[in-house]
PDB file of C-alpha atoms and ligand atoms in Angstrom:
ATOM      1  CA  UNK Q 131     -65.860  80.258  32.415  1.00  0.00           C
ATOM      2  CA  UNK Q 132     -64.785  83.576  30.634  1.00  0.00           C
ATOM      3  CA  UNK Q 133     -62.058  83.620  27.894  1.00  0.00           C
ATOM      4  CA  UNK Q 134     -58.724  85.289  29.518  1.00  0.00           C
ATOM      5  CA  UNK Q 135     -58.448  87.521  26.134  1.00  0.00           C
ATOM      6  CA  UNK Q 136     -54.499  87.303  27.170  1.00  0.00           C
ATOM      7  CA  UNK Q 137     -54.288  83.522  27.434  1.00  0.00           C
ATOM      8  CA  UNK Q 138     -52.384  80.917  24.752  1.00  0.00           C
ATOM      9  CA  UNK Q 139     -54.249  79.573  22.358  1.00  0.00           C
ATOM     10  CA  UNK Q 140     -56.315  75.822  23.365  1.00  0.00           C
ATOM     11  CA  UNK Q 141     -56.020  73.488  20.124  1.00  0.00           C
ATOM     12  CA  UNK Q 142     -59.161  71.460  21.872  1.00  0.00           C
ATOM     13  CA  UNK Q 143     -61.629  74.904  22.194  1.00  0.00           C
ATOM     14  CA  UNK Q 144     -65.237  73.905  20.589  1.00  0.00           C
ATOM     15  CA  UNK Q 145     -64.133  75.715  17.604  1.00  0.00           C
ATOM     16  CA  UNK Q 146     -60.955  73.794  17.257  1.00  0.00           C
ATOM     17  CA  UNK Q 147     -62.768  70.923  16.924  1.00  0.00           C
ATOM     18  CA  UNK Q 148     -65.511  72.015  14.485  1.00  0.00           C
ATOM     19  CA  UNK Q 149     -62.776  73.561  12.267  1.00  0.00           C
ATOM     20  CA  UNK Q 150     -61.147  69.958  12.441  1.00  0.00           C
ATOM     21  CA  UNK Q 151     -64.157  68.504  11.564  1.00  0.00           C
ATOM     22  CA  UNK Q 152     -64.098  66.789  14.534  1.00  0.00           C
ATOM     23  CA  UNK Q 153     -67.825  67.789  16.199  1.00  0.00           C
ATOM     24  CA  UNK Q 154     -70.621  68.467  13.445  1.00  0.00           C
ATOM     25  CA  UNK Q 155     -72.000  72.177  12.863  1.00  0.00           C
ATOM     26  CA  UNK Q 156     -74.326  73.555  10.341  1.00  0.00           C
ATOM     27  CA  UNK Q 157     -72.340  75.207   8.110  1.00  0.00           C
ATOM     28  CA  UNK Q 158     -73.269  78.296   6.280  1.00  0.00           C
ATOM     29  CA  UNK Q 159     -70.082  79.257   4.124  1.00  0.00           C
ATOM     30  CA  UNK Q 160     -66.400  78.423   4.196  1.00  0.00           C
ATOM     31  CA  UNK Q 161     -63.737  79.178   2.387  1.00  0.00           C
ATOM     32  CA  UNK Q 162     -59.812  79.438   2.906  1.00  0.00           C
ATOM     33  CA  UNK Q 163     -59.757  82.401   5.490  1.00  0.00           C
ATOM     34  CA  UNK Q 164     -63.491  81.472   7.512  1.00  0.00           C
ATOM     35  CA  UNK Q 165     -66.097  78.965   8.263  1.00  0.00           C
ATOM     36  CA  UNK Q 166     -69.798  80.113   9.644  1.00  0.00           C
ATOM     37  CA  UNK Q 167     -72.040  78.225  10.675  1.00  0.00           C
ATOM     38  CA  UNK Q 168     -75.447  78.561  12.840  1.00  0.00           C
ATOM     39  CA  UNK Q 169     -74.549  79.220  16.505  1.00  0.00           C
ATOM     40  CA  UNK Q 170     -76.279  76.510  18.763  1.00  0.00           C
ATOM     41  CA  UNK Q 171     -78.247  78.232  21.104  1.00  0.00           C
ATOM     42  CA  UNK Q 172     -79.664  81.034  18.700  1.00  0.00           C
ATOM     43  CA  UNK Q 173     -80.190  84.291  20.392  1.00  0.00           C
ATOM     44  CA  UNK Q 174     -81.958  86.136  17.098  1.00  0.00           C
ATOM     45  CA  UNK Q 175     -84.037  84.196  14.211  1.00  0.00           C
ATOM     46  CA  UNK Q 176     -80.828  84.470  12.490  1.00  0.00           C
ATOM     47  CA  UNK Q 177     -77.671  83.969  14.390  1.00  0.00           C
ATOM     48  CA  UNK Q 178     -74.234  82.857  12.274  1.00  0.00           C
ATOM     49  CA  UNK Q 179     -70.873  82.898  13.706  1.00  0.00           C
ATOM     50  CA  UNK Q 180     -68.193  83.787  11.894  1.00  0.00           C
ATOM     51  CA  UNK Q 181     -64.569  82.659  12.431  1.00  0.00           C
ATOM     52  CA  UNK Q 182     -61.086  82.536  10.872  1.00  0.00           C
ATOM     53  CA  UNK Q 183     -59.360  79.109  10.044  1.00  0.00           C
ATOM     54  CA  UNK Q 184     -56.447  80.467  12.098  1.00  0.00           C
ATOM     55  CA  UNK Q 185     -55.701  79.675  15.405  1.00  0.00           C
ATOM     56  CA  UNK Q 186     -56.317  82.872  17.560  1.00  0.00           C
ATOM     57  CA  UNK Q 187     -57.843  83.001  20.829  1.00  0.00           C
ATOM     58  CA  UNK Q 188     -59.821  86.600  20.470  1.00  0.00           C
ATOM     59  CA  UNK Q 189     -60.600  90.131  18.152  1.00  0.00           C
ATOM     60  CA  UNK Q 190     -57.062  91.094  20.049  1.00  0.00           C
ATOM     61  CA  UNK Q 191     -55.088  88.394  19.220  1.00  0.00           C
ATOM     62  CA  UNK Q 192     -56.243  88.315  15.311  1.00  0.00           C
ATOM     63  CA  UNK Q 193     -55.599  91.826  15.017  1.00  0.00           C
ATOM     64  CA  UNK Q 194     -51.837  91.801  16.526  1.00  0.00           C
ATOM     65  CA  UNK Q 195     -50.788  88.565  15.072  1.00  0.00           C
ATOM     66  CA  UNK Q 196     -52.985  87.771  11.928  1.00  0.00           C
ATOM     67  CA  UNK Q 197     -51.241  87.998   8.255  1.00  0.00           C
ATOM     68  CA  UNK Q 198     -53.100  91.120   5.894  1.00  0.00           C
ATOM     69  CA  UNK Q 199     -54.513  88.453   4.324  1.00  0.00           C
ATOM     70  CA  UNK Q 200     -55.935  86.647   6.774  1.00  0.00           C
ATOM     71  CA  UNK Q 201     -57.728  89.920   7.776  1.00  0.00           C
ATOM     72  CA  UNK Q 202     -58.618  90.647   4.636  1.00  0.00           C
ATOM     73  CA  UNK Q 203     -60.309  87.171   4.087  1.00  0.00           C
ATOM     74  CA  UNK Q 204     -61.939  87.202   7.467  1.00  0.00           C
ATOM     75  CA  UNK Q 205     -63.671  90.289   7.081  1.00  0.00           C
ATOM     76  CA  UNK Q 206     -64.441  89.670   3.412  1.00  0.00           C
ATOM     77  CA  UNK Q 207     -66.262  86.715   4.890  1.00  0.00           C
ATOM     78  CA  UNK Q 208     -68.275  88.198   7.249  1.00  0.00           C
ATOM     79  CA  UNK Q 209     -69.191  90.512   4.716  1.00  0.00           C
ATOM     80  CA  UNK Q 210     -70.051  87.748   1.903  1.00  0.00           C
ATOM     81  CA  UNK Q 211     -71.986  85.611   4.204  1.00  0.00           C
ATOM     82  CA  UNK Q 212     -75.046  88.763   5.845  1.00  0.00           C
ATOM     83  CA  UNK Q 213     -75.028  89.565   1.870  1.00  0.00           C
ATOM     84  CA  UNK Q 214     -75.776  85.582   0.637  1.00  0.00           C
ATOM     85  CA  UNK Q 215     -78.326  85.767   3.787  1.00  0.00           C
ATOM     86  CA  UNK Q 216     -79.928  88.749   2.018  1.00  0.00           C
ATOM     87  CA  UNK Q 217     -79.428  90.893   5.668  1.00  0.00           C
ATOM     88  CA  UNK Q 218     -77.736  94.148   3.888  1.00  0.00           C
ATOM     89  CA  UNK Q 219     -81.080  95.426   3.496  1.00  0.00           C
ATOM     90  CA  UNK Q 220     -82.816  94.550   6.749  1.00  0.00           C
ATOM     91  CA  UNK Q 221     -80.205  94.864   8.991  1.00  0.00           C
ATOM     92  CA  UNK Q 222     -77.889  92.967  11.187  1.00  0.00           C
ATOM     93  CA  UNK Q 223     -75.669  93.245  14.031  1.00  0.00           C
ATOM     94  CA  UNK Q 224     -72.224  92.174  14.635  1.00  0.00           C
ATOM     95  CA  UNK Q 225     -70.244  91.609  17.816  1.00  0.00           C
ATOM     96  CA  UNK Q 226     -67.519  90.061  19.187  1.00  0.00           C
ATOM     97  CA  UNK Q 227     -67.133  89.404  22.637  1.00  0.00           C
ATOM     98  CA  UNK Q 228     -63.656  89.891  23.701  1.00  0.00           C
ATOM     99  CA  UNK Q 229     -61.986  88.463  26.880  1.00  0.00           C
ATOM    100  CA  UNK Q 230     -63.711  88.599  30.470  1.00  0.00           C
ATOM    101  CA  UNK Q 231     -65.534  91.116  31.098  1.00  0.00           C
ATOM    102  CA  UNK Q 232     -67.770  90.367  27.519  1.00  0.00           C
ATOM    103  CA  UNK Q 233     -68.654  86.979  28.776  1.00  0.00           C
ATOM    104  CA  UNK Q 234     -66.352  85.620  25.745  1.00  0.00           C
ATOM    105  CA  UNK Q 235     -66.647  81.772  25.977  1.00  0.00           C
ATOM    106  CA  UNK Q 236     -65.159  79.998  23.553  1.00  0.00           C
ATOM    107  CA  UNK Q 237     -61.555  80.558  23.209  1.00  0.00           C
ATOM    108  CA  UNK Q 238     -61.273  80.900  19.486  1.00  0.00           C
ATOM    109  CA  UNK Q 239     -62.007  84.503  17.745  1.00  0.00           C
ATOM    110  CA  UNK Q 240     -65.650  84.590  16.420  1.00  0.00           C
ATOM    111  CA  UNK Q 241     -67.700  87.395  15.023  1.00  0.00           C
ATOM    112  CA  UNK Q 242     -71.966  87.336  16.218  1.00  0.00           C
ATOM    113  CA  UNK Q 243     -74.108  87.918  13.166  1.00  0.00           C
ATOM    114  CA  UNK Q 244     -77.311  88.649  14.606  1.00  0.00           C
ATOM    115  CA  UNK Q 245     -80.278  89.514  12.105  1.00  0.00           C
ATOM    116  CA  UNK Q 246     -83.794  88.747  11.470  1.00  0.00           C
ATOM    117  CA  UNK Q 247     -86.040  91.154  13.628  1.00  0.00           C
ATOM    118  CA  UNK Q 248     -85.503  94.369  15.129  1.00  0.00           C
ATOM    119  CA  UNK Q 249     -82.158  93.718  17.774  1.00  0.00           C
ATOM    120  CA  UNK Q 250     -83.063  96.569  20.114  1.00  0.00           C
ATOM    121  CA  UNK Q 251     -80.749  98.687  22.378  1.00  0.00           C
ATOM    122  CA  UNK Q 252     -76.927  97.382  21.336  1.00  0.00           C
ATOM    123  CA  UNK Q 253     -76.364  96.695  25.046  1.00  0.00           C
ATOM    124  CA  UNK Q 254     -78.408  95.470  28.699  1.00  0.00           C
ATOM    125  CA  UNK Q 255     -79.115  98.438  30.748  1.00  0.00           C
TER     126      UNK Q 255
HETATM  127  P1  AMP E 279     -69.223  83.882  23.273  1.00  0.00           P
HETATM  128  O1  AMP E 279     -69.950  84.065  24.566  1.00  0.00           O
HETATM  129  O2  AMP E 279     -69.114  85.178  22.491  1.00  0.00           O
HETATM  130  O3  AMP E 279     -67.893  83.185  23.430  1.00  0.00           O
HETATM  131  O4  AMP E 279     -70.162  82.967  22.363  1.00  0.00           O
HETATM  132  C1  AMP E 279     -69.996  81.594  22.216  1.00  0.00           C
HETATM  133  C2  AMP E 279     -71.148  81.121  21.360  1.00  0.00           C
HETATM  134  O5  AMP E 279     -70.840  79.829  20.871  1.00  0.00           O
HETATM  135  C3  AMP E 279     -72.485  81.011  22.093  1.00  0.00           C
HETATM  136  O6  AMP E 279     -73.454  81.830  21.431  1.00  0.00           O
HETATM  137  C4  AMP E 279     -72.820  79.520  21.990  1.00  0.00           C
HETATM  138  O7  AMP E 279     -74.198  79.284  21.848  1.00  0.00           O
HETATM  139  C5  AMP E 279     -72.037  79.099  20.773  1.00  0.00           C
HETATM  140  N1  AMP E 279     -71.656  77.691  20.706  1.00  0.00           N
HETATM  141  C6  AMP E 279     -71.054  76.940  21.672  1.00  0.00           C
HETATM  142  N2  AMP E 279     -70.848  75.693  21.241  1.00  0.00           N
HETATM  143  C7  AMP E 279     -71.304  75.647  19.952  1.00  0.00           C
HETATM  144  C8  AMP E 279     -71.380  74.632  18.955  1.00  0.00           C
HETATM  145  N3  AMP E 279     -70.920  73.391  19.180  1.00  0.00           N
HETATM  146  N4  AMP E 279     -71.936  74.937  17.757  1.00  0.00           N
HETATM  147  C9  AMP E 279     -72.399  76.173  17.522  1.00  0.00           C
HETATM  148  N5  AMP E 279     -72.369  77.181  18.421  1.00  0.00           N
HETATM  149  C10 AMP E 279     -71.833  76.921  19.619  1.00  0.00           C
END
């Protein structure tokens, strides 16, 4: 079922949980403002997803409610983890699906890092 990008914020979303330690997840980096970790059903040979240790439900609802350094940390995250994964040079793509018509899933803002081979047209004709 899509993510209403306008709806409150679910404490037991997937990503809750994994940020509560609660369900396991291979994690790639964390620090005080993000975790990543490999996304479960991998859609490029590298696929991380990045998200903030906050509680907000989508891209919208970080950007309107998130502190500047929250932001700051997030995207410095991002950032730091395709550079420890030596992508900067090769390449990657970054997306984040927000609210219904994306297909967003999992209630809980997180950033695609897709890498590892060429990714092809940015969206399905
Ligand atoms: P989206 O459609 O943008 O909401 O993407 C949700 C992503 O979360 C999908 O790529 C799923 O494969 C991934 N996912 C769902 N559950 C887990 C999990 N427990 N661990 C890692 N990735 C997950």
């Amino acid at each position: 079922m899509a993510v209403d990008a306008t709806q409150a914020y679910d404490d037991q979303n997937i990503f809750a949980r994994i940020l509560r330690g609660e369900i396991p997840s291979r994690t790639v980096y964390q620090d005080d403002w993000a975790l990543a970790f490999h996304d479960i059903n991998p859609q490029a040979p590298t696929h991380i997803l990045v998200i903030p240790k906050g509680a907000y439900v989508s891209w919208d609802d970080f950007s309107a409610r998130a502190t500047e350094a929250e932001i700051a940390g997030f995207v410095r995250a991002v950032g730091h983890v395709a550079r420890e994964a030596g992508l900067v040079a090769p390449g990657y793509r970054l997306l984040a699906n927000t609210g219904t018509d994306s297909h967003q899933e999992v209630p809980h803002l997180h950033v695609h890092l897709f890498a590892g081979r060429p990714l092809g047209p940015m969206l399905a004709r």
